[in-house]
């Protein structure tokens, strides 16, 4: 079975030799095909058939491509639901569900909360990244452990404030885990509940209460300033090529803002006029990144064919070793609430380095260079300023010094 976009001209459009065409989704199953009308008319020259996207020449191409991704996903979700429910996804059945003519068994069938979770994870295998899918599985595994401790089976009717408060008590106070970990699980749970509510499985909206909130406390994440990055790139690693490759990948990430999962997508083919065009793996966002001089030097070193990143855990271990070699030995205090108490822990800076430090370093250093937040967000792919500002890791002391410098310049 295949799901693809297809441009088709009406008879009138062909007669008038129009350069525009209607956009359809074409679904084929067992040699039979059907079309889903998208209500979109596109100039033929703006359509990228190979990548199934509108080109950058299309006004508002980013918004349109996000819309097309969601529309295609809707068809794929119908198919995945059929497969999960052991219903043959014939073209007529899928078309009927799309048009609302078919009630769809999921509207009649009653699923428990846990049955729906299984269904959600199954249909998400093709639409979520492996890391995100792993987060869902781990989170619901933790909820299962809580269920045994709680003494009640979690189901639609009892996901309320009593559930929330008991789970918080178990996660933060009994297990002594971090508030942010609890908040992450609640965030994923609310995503599943929203989808279940939209699909008609759940009618309990207690989770939408303001008190049923995603908890979050500020984390003492570090970033590498440009002086530290200069020290990293100057390290003599000729005796350890693996460490050298990890260092170079990290350095490129620090000056592009890319996640490590996207670094392997940098090739000569997607570079034009000192600009890198990439669709991010995690969010599917199309971004364009300027090639700074720092990046160009590394790209030329590898003839624009960067080494493949190692597994995240291995990368983090090597990055900490690099931090030690770069003498990042100053102390950093972190504060976390666990078991109702604030726990203070002291680390060496190198102990806190991870792959994600690179994106924080890019955002913070470009912000310090004076670039507008909106410009930086376009490069990092952030759509929320609130989320983006979490990446800016300027200390209070550093902020005060910068304020003094700028006030002297404006005086």
PDB file of C-alpha atoms in Angstrom, residues 175-411:
ATOM      1  CA  UNK A 175      10.883   7.545  44.478  1.00  0.00           C
ATOM      2  CA  UNK A 176      12.773  10.804  45.075  1.00  0.00           C
ATOM      3  CA  UNK A 177      12.888  11.599  41.352  1.00  0.00           C
ATOM      4  CA  UNK A 178      13.071  15.007  39.702  1.00  0.00           C
ATOM      5  CA  UNK A 179      10.070  17.290  39.235  1.00  0.00           C
ATOM      6  CA  UNK A 180      11.006  17.771  35.578  1.00  0.00           C
ATOM      7  CA  UNK A 181      10.807  14.012  35.023  1.00  0.00           C
ATOM      8  CA  UNK A 182       7.286  14.005  36.450  1.00  0.00           C
ATOM      9  CA  UNK A 183       6.391  16.978  34.252  1.00  0.00           C
ATOM     10  CA  UNK A 184       7.659  15.220  31.131  1.00  0.00           C
ATOM     11  CA  UNK A 185       5.470  12.169  31.796  1.00  0.00           C
ATOM     12  CA  UNK A 186       2.415  14.362  32.437  1.00  0.00           C
ATOM     13  CA  UNK A 187       3.080  16.207  29.176  1.00  0.00           C
ATOM     14  CA  UNK A 188       3.139  12.940  27.201  1.00  0.00           C
ATOM     15  CA  UNK A 189       0.070  11.675  29.069  1.00  0.00           C
ATOM     16  CA  UNK A 190      -1.861  14.848  28.172  1.00  0.00           C
ATOM     17  CA  UNK A 191      -0.891  14.383  24.496  1.00  0.00           C
ATOM     18  CA  UNK A 192      -2.341  10.857  24.528  1.00  0.00           C
ATOM     19  CA  UNK A 193      -5.468  12.011  26.382  1.00  0.00           C
ATOM     20  CA  UNK A 194      -6.034  14.840  23.894  1.00  0.00           C
ATOM     21  CA  UNK A 195      -5.870  12.417  20.982  1.00  0.00           C
ATOM     22  CA  UNK A 196      -8.101   9.885  22.740  1.00  0.00           C
ATOM     23  CA  UNK A 197     -10.665  12.603  23.481  1.00  0.00           C
ATOM     24  CA  UNK A 198     -10.668  13.803  19.869  1.00  0.00           C
ATOM     25  CA  UNK A 199     -11.190  10.228  18.660  1.00  0.00           C
ATOM     26  CA  UNK A 200     -14.098   9.616  21.016  1.00  0.00           C
ATOM     27  CA  UNK A 201     -12.541   7.139  23.434  1.00  0.00           C
ATOM     28  CA  UNK A 202     -12.344   9.475  26.418  1.00  0.00           C
ATOM     29  CA  UNK A 203     -14.923  11.943  27.739  1.00  0.00           C
ATOM     30  CA  UNK A 204     -13.224  12.773  31.052  1.00  0.00           C
ATOM     31  CA  UNK A 205     -11.610  16.204  30.665  1.00  0.00           C
ATOM     32  CA  UNK A 206     -10.310  16.593  34.224  1.00  0.00           C
ATOM     33  CA  UNK A 207      -6.787  16.516  32.761  1.00  0.00           C
ATOM     34  CA  UNK A 208      -7.484  19.908  31.140  1.00  0.00           C
ATOM     35  CA  UNK A 209      -7.663  21.571  34.562  1.00  0.00           C
ATOM     36  CA  UNK A 210      -5.000  24.232  35.211  1.00  0.00           C
ATOM     37  CA  UNK A 211      -3.993  22.272  38.306  1.00  0.00           C
ATOM     38  CA  UNK A 212      -3.264  19.186  36.168  1.00  0.00           C
ATOM     39  CA  UNK A 213      -0.102  20.929  35.038  1.00  0.00           C
ATOM     40  CA  UNK A 214       3.225  20.046  33.490  1.00  0.00           C
ATOM     41  CA  UNK A 215       5.649  20.791  36.320  1.00  0.00           C
ATOM     42  CA  UNK A 216       8.985  22.363  35.515  1.00  0.00           C
ATOM     43  CA  UNK A 217      11.895  23.838  37.428  1.00  0.00           C
ATOM     44  CA  UNK A 218      14.922  25.619  36.015  1.00  0.00           C
ATOM     45  CA  UNK A 219      17.818  23.291  35.252  1.00  0.00           C
ATOM     46  CA  UNK A 220      21.467  24.271  35.644  1.00  0.00           C
ATOM     47  CA  UNK A 221      22.452  23.327  32.105  1.00  0.00           C
ATOM     48  CA  UNK A 222      25.748  24.695  30.866  1.00  0.00           C
ATOM     49  CA  UNK A 223      26.912  26.051  27.532  1.00  0.00           C
ATOM     50  CA  UNK A 224      30.384  26.523  26.063  1.00  0.00           C
ATOM     51  CA  UNK A 225      31.307  30.120  25.306  1.00  0.00           C
ATOM     52  CA  UNK A 226      33.325  30.918  22.192  1.00  0.00           C
ATOM     53  CA  UNK A 227      36.585  31.128  24.131  1.00  0.00           C
ATOM     54  CA  UNK A 228      36.046  27.585  25.399  1.00  0.00           C
ATOM     55  CA  UNK A 229      35.115  26.388  21.909  1.00  0.00           C
ATOM     56  CA  UNK A 230      38.359  27.855  20.554  1.00  0.00           C
ATOM     57  CA  UNK A 231      40.227  25.832  23.165  1.00  0.00           C
ATOM     58  CA  UNK A 232      38.370  22.683  22.085  1.00  0.00           C
ATOM     59  CA  UNK A 233      39.164  23.069  18.394  1.00  0.00           C
ATOM     60  CA  UNK A 234      42.843  23.678  19.200  1.00  0.00           C
ATOM     61  CA  UNK A 235      43.220  20.412  21.137  1.00  0.00           C
ATOM     62  CA  UNK A 236      45.833  18.125  19.556  1.00  0.00           C
ATOM     63  CA  UNK A 237      43.958  14.861  19.027  1.00  0.00           C
ATOM     64  CA  UNK A 238      46.126  13.273  16.331  1.00  0.00           C
ATOM     65  CA  UNK A 239      46.704  10.265  18.588  1.00  0.00           C
ATOM     66  CA  UNK A 240      42.981   9.637  19.037  1.00  0.00           C
ATOM     67  CA  UNK A 241      41.076   9.918  15.752  1.00  0.00           C
ATOM     68  CA  UNK A 242      37.764   8.818  17.269  1.00  0.00           C
ATOM     69  CA  UNK A 243      37.944  11.594  19.857  1.00  0.00           C
ATOM     70  CA  UNK A 244      38.927  14.038  17.119  1.00  0.00           C
ATOM     71  CA  UNK A 245      35.830  13.161  15.073  1.00  0.00           C
ATOM     72  CA  UNK A 246      33.559  13.549  18.115  1.00  0.00           C
ATOM     73  CA  UNK A 247      35.150  16.945  18.845  1.00  0.00           C
ATOM     74  CA  UNK A 248      34.674  18.109  15.250  1.00  0.00           C
ATOM     75  CA  UNK A 249      31.021  17.015  15.139  1.00  0.00           C
ATOM     76  CA  UNK A 250      30.337  18.791  18.431  1.00  0.00           C
ATOM     77  CA  UNK A 251      32.073  21.928  17.140  1.00  0.00           C
ATOM     78  CA  UNK A 252      29.919  21.962  13.988  1.00  0.00           C
ATOM     79  CA  UNK A 253      26.780  21.489  16.102  1.00  0.00           C
ATOM     80  CA  UNK A 254      27.865  24.426  18.299  1.00  0.00           C
ATOM     81  CA  UNK A 255      28.010  26.702  15.246  1.00  0.00           C
ATOM     82  CA  UNK A 256      24.941  25.422  13.370  1.00  0.00           C
ATOM     83  CA  UNK A 257      22.504  24.705  16.205  1.00  0.00           C
ATOM     84  CA  UNK A 258      21.766  21.298  14.678  1.00  0.00           C
ATOM     85  CA  UNK A 259      20.865  18.262  16.741  1.00  0.00           C
ATOM     86  CA  UNK A 260      23.343  15.420  16.403  1.00  0.00           C
ATOM     87  CA  UNK A 261      20.679  13.362  14.613  1.00  0.00           C
ATOM     88  CA  UNK A 262      20.738  15.925  11.774  1.00  0.00           C
ATOM     89  CA  UNK A 263      24.501  16.401  11.376  1.00  0.00           C
ATOM     90  CA  UNK A 264      24.739  13.417   9.028  1.00  0.00           C
ATOM     91  CA  UNK A 265      22.396  15.189   6.604  1.00  0.00           C
ATOM     92  CA  UNK A 266      25.001  17.828   5.736  1.00  0.00           C
ATOM     93  CA  UNK A 267      26.197  16.998   2.213  1.00  0.00           C
ATOM     94  CA  UNK A 268      27.365  18.943  -0.812  1.00  0.00           C
ATOM     95  CA  UNK A 269      23.925  18.385  -2.354  1.00  0.00           C
ATOM     96  CA  UNK A 270      22.066  20.425   0.276  1.00  0.00           C
ATOM     97  CA  UNK A 271      24.572  23.288   0.406  1.00  0.00           C
ATOM     98  CA  UNK A 272      24.068  26.275  -1.844  1.00  0.00           C
ATOM     99  CA  UNK A 273      25.761  29.677  -1.595  1.00  0.00           C
ATOM    100  CA  UNK A 274      27.030  29.062   1.963  1.00  0.00           C
ATOM    101  CA  UNK A 275      23.583  27.941   3.128  1.00  0.00           C
ATOM    102  CA  UNK A 276      22.632  24.478   4.400  1.00  0.00           C
ATOM    103  CA  UNK A 277      19.041  23.346   3.734  1.00  0.00           C
ATOM    104  CA  UNK A 278      17.832  20.538   6.001  1.00  0.00           C
ATOM    105  CA  UNK A 279      14.560  18.989   7.138  1.00  0.00           C
ATOM    106  CA  UNK A 280      15.015  18.140  10.802  1.00  0.00           C
ATOM    107  CA  UNK A 281      14.480  14.544  11.876  1.00  0.00           C
ATOM    108  CA  UNK A 282      12.728  15.290  15.168  1.00  0.00           C
ATOM    109  CA  UNK A 283      10.100  17.802  14.003  1.00  0.00           C
ATOM    110  CA  UNK A 284      10.172  17.574  10.191  1.00  0.00           C
ATOM    111  CA  UNK A 285      10.807  21.330  10.042  1.00  0.00           C
ATOM    112  CA  UNK A 286      12.593  22.768   7.001  1.00  0.00           C
ATOM    113  CA  UNK A 287      15.417  25.039   8.127  1.00  0.00           C
ATOM    114  CA  UNK A 288      18.174  26.994   6.388  1.00  0.00           C
ATOM    115  CA  UNK A 289      21.477  27.447   8.214  1.00  0.00           C
ATOM    116  CA  UNK A 290      24.217  29.924   7.271  1.00  0.00           C
ATOM    117  CA  UNK A 291      27.678  28.348   7.104  1.00  0.00           C
ATOM    118  CA  UNK A 292      29.849  30.325   9.505  1.00  0.00           C
ATOM    119  CA  UNK A 293      33.628  30.359   9.031  1.00  0.00           C
ATOM    120  CA  UNK A 294      34.052  28.028  12.013  1.00  0.00           C
ATOM    121  CA  UNK A 295      31.856  25.422  10.293  1.00  0.00           C
ATOM    122  CA  UNK A 296      33.412  25.863   6.859  1.00  0.00           C
ATOM    123  CA  UNK A 297      36.858  24.926   8.187  1.00  0.00           C
ATOM    124  CA  UNK A 298      35.584  21.606   9.561  1.00  0.00           C
ATOM    125  CA  UNK A 299      33.482  20.834   6.461  1.00  0.00           C
ATOM    126  CA  UNK A 300      36.506  21.376   4.215  1.00  0.00           C
ATOM    127  CA  UNK A 301      38.585  19.135   6.488  1.00  0.00           C
ATOM    128  CA  UNK A 302      36.186  16.244   5.759  1.00  0.00           C
ATOM    129  CA  UNK A 303      35.442  17.260   2.163  1.00  0.00           C
ATOM    130  CA  UNK A 304      31.831  18.053   3.181  1.00  0.00           C
ATOM    131  CA  UNK A 305      31.282  14.457   4.299  1.00  0.00           C
ATOM    132  CA  UNK A 306      31.160  14.595   8.094  1.00  0.00           C
ATOM    133  CA  UNK A 307      31.755  11.458  10.196  1.00  0.00           C
ATOM    134  CA  UNK A 308      28.622   9.668  11.358  1.00  0.00           C
ATOM    135  CA  UNK A 309      27.737  10.410  15.000  1.00  0.00           C
ATOM    136  CA  UNK A 310      28.117   7.544  17.468  1.00  0.00           C
ATOM    137  CA  UNK A 311      25.316   6.446  19.782  1.00  0.00           C
ATOM    138  CA  UNK A 312      24.219   9.214  22.121  1.00  0.00           C
ATOM    139  CA  UNK A 313      25.552   7.527  25.265  1.00  0.00           C
ATOM    140  CA  UNK A 314      28.956   6.943  23.654  1.00  0.00           C
ATOM    141  CA  UNK A 315      29.083  10.513  22.327  1.00  0.00           C
ATOM    142  CA  UNK A 316      28.371  11.901  25.793  1.00  0.00           C
ATOM    143  CA  UNK A 317      31.144   9.811  27.337  1.00  0.00           C
ATOM    144  CA  UNK A 318      33.662  11.114  24.766  1.00  0.00           C
ATOM    145  CA  UNK A 319      32.443  14.709  25.190  1.00  0.00           C
ATOM    146  CA  UNK A 320      33.117  14.540  28.929  1.00  0.00           C
ATOM    147  CA  UNK A 321      36.638  13.301  28.208  1.00  0.00           C
ATOM    148  CA  UNK A 322      37.144  16.221  25.820  1.00  0.00           C
ATOM    149  CA  UNK A 323      35.920  18.577  28.525  1.00  0.00           C
ATOM    150  CA  UNK A 324      38.585  17.210  30.851  1.00  0.00           C
ATOM    151  CA  UNK A 325      41.275  17.660  28.194  1.00  0.00           C
ATOM    152  CA  UNK A 326      40.087  21.249  27.716  1.00  0.00           C
ATOM    153  CA  UNK A 327      40.475  21.755  31.498  1.00  0.00           C
ATOM    154  CA  UNK A 328      36.826  22.630  32.149  1.00  0.00           C
ATOM    155  CA  UNK A 329      37.355  22.023  35.852  1.00  0.00           C
ATOM    156  CA  UNK A 330      35.416  24.876  37.459  1.00  0.00           C
ATOM    157  CA  UNK A 331      32.608  23.923  39.856  1.00  0.00           C
ATOM    158  CA  UNK A 332      28.915  24.148  38.975  1.00  0.00           C
ATOM    159  CA  UNK A 333      26.134  23.787  41.535  1.00  0.00           C
ATOM    160  CA  UNK A 334      22.801  22.276  40.527  1.00  0.00           C
ATOM    161  CA  UNK A 335      19.580  22.494  42.502  1.00  0.00           C
ATOM    162  CA  UNK A 336      16.772  19.939  42.267  1.00  0.00           C
ATOM    163  CA  UNK A 337      13.691  19.284  44.369  1.00  0.00           C
ATOM    164  CA  UNK A 338      13.444  15.652  45.415  1.00  0.00           C
ATOM    165  CA  UNK A 339      11.253  14.188  48.107  1.00  0.00           C
ATOM    166  CA  UNK A 340      10.022  17.649  49.058  1.00  0.00           C
ATOM    167  CA  UNK A 341      13.574  18.909  49.632  1.00  0.00           C
ATOM    168  CA  UNK A 342      15.951  21.013  47.552  1.00  0.00           C
ATOM    169  CA  UNK A 343      19.076  18.983  46.828  1.00  0.00           C
ATOM    170  CA  UNK A 344      22.301  20.856  46.032  1.00  0.00           C
ATOM    171  CA  UNK A 345      24.891  18.938  44.020  1.00  0.00           C
ATOM    172  CA  UNK A 346      28.325  20.123  42.918  1.00  0.00           C
ATOM    173  CA  UNK A 347      29.797  19.063  39.566  1.00  0.00           C
ATOM    174  CA  UNK A 348      32.829  19.893  37.487  1.00  0.00           C
ATOM    175  CA  UNK A 349      31.791  21.672  34.277  1.00  0.00           C
ATOM    176  CA  UNK A 350      33.049  18.819  32.116  1.00  0.00           C
ATOM    177  CA  UNK A 351      30.700  16.403  33.911  1.00  0.00           C
ATOM    178  CA  UNK A 352      27.654  18.325  32.624  1.00  0.00           C
ATOM    179  CA  UNK A 353      28.587  18.297  28.931  1.00  0.00           C
ATOM    180  CA  UNK A 354      26.310  16.308  26.608  1.00  0.00           C
ATOM    181  CA  UNK A 355      25.337  16.368  22.941  1.00  0.00           C
ATOM    182  CA  UNK A 356      22.528  18.831  23.696  1.00  0.00           C
ATOM    183  CA  UNK A 357      25.061  21.299  25.106  1.00  0.00           C
ATOM    184  CA  UNK A 358      25.860  22.149  21.483  1.00  0.00           C
ATOM    185  CA  UNK A 359      22.411  23.604  20.700  1.00  0.00           C
ATOM    186  CA  UNK A 360      22.450  25.617  23.924  1.00  0.00           C
ATOM    187  CA  UNK A 361      25.931  26.881  23.048  1.00  0.00           C
ATOM    188  CA  UNK A 362      24.823  27.980  19.577  1.00  0.00           C
ATOM    189  CA  UNK A 363      21.706  29.763  20.826  1.00  0.00           C
ATOM    190  CA  UNK A 364      23.522  31.491  23.696  1.00  0.00           C
ATOM    191  CA  UNK A 365      26.613  32.528  21.739  1.00  0.00           C
ATOM    192  CA  UNK A 366      24.607  33.912  18.818  1.00  0.00           C
ATOM    193  CA  UNK A 367      22.387  35.770  21.286  1.00  0.00           C
ATOM    194  CA  UNK A 368      25.526  37.228  22.887  1.00  0.00           C
ATOM    195  CA  UNK A 369      26.794  38.259  19.448  1.00  0.00           C
ATOM    196  CA  UNK A 370      23.700  40.429  19.231  1.00  0.00           C
ATOM    197  CA  UNK A 371      21.618  38.495  16.707  1.00  0.00           C
ATOM    198  CA  UNK A 372      17.861  38.951  16.952  1.00  0.00           C
ATOM    199  CA  UNK A 373      16.007  36.130  18.740  1.00  0.00           C
ATOM    200  CA  UNK A 374      13.715  35.593  15.751  1.00  0.00           C
ATOM    201  CA  UNK A 375      16.704  35.102  13.438  1.00  0.00           C
ATOM    202  CA  UNK A 376      18.267  32.523  15.749  1.00  0.00           C
ATOM    203  CA  UNK A 377      14.940  30.700  16.176  1.00  0.00           C
ATOM    204  CA  UNK A 378      14.601  30.395  12.383  1.00  0.00           C
ATOM    205  CA  UNK A 379      17.930  28.561  12.371  1.00  0.00           C
ATOM    206  CA  UNK A 380      17.332  26.325  15.399  1.00  0.00           C
ATOM    207  CA  UNK A 381      13.782  25.545  14.241  1.00  0.00           C
ATOM    208  CA  UNK A 382      12.111  26.767  17.440  1.00  0.00           C
ATOM    209  CA  UNK A 383       8.525  27.961  16.990  1.00  0.00           C
ATOM    210  CA  UNK A 384       8.046  28.967  20.637  1.00  0.00           C
ATOM    211  CA  UNK A 385      10.032  31.868  22.096  1.00  0.00           C
ATOM    212  CA  UNK A 386       9.385  30.484  25.577  1.00  0.00           C
ATOM    213  CA  UNK A 387      11.058  27.176  24.703  1.00  0.00           C
ATOM    214  CA  UNK A 388      13.873  28.975  22.873  1.00  0.00           C
ATOM    215  CA  UNK A 389      14.678  31.181  25.881  1.00  0.00           C
ATOM    216  CA  UNK A 390      15.292  28.024  27.929  1.00  0.00           C
ATOM    217  CA  UNK A 391      18.335  27.548  25.678  1.00  0.00           C
ATOM    218  CA  UNK A 392      19.852  30.924  26.571  1.00  0.00           C
ATOM    219  CA  UNK A 393      22.194  30.073  29.439  1.00  0.00           C
ATOM    220  CA  UNK A 394      23.685  33.429  30.416  1.00  0.00           C
ATOM    221  CA  UNK A 395      24.402  33.623  34.159  1.00  0.00           C
ATOM    222  CA  UNK A 396      23.157  36.535  36.261  1.00  0.00           C
ATOM    223  CA  UNK A 397      26.729  37.780  36.675  1.00  0.00           C
ATOM    224  CA  UNK A 398      27.428  37.549  32.937  1.00  0.00           C
ATOM    225  CA  UNK A 399      24.146  39.300  32.169  1.00  0.00           C
ATOM    226  CA  UNK A 400      24.983  42.159  34.581  1.00  0.00           C
ATOM    227  CA  UNK A 401      28.429  42.611  32.998  1.00  0.00           C
ATOM    228  CA  UNK A 402      26.921  42.733  29.502  1.00  0.00           C
ATOM    229  CA  UNK A 403      24.377  45.267  30.712  1.00  0.00           C
ATOM    230  CA  UNK A 404      27.188  47.502  32.043  1.00  0.00           C
ATOM    231  CA  UNK A 405      29.127  47.213  28.768  1.00  0.00           C
ATOM    232  CA  UNK A 406      26.100  48.169  26.667  1.00  0.00           C
ATOM    233  CA  UNK A 407      25.186  51.048  28.997  1.00  0.00           C
ATOM    234  CA  UNK A 408      28.723  52.456  28.620  1.00  0.00           C
ATOM    235  CA  UNK A 409      28.449  52.204  24.819  1.00  0.00           C
ATOM    236  CA  UNK A 410      25.121  54.026  24.775  1.00  0.00           C
ATOM    237  CA  UNK A 411      26.276  56.732  27.227  1.00  0.00           C
TER     238      UNK A 411
END
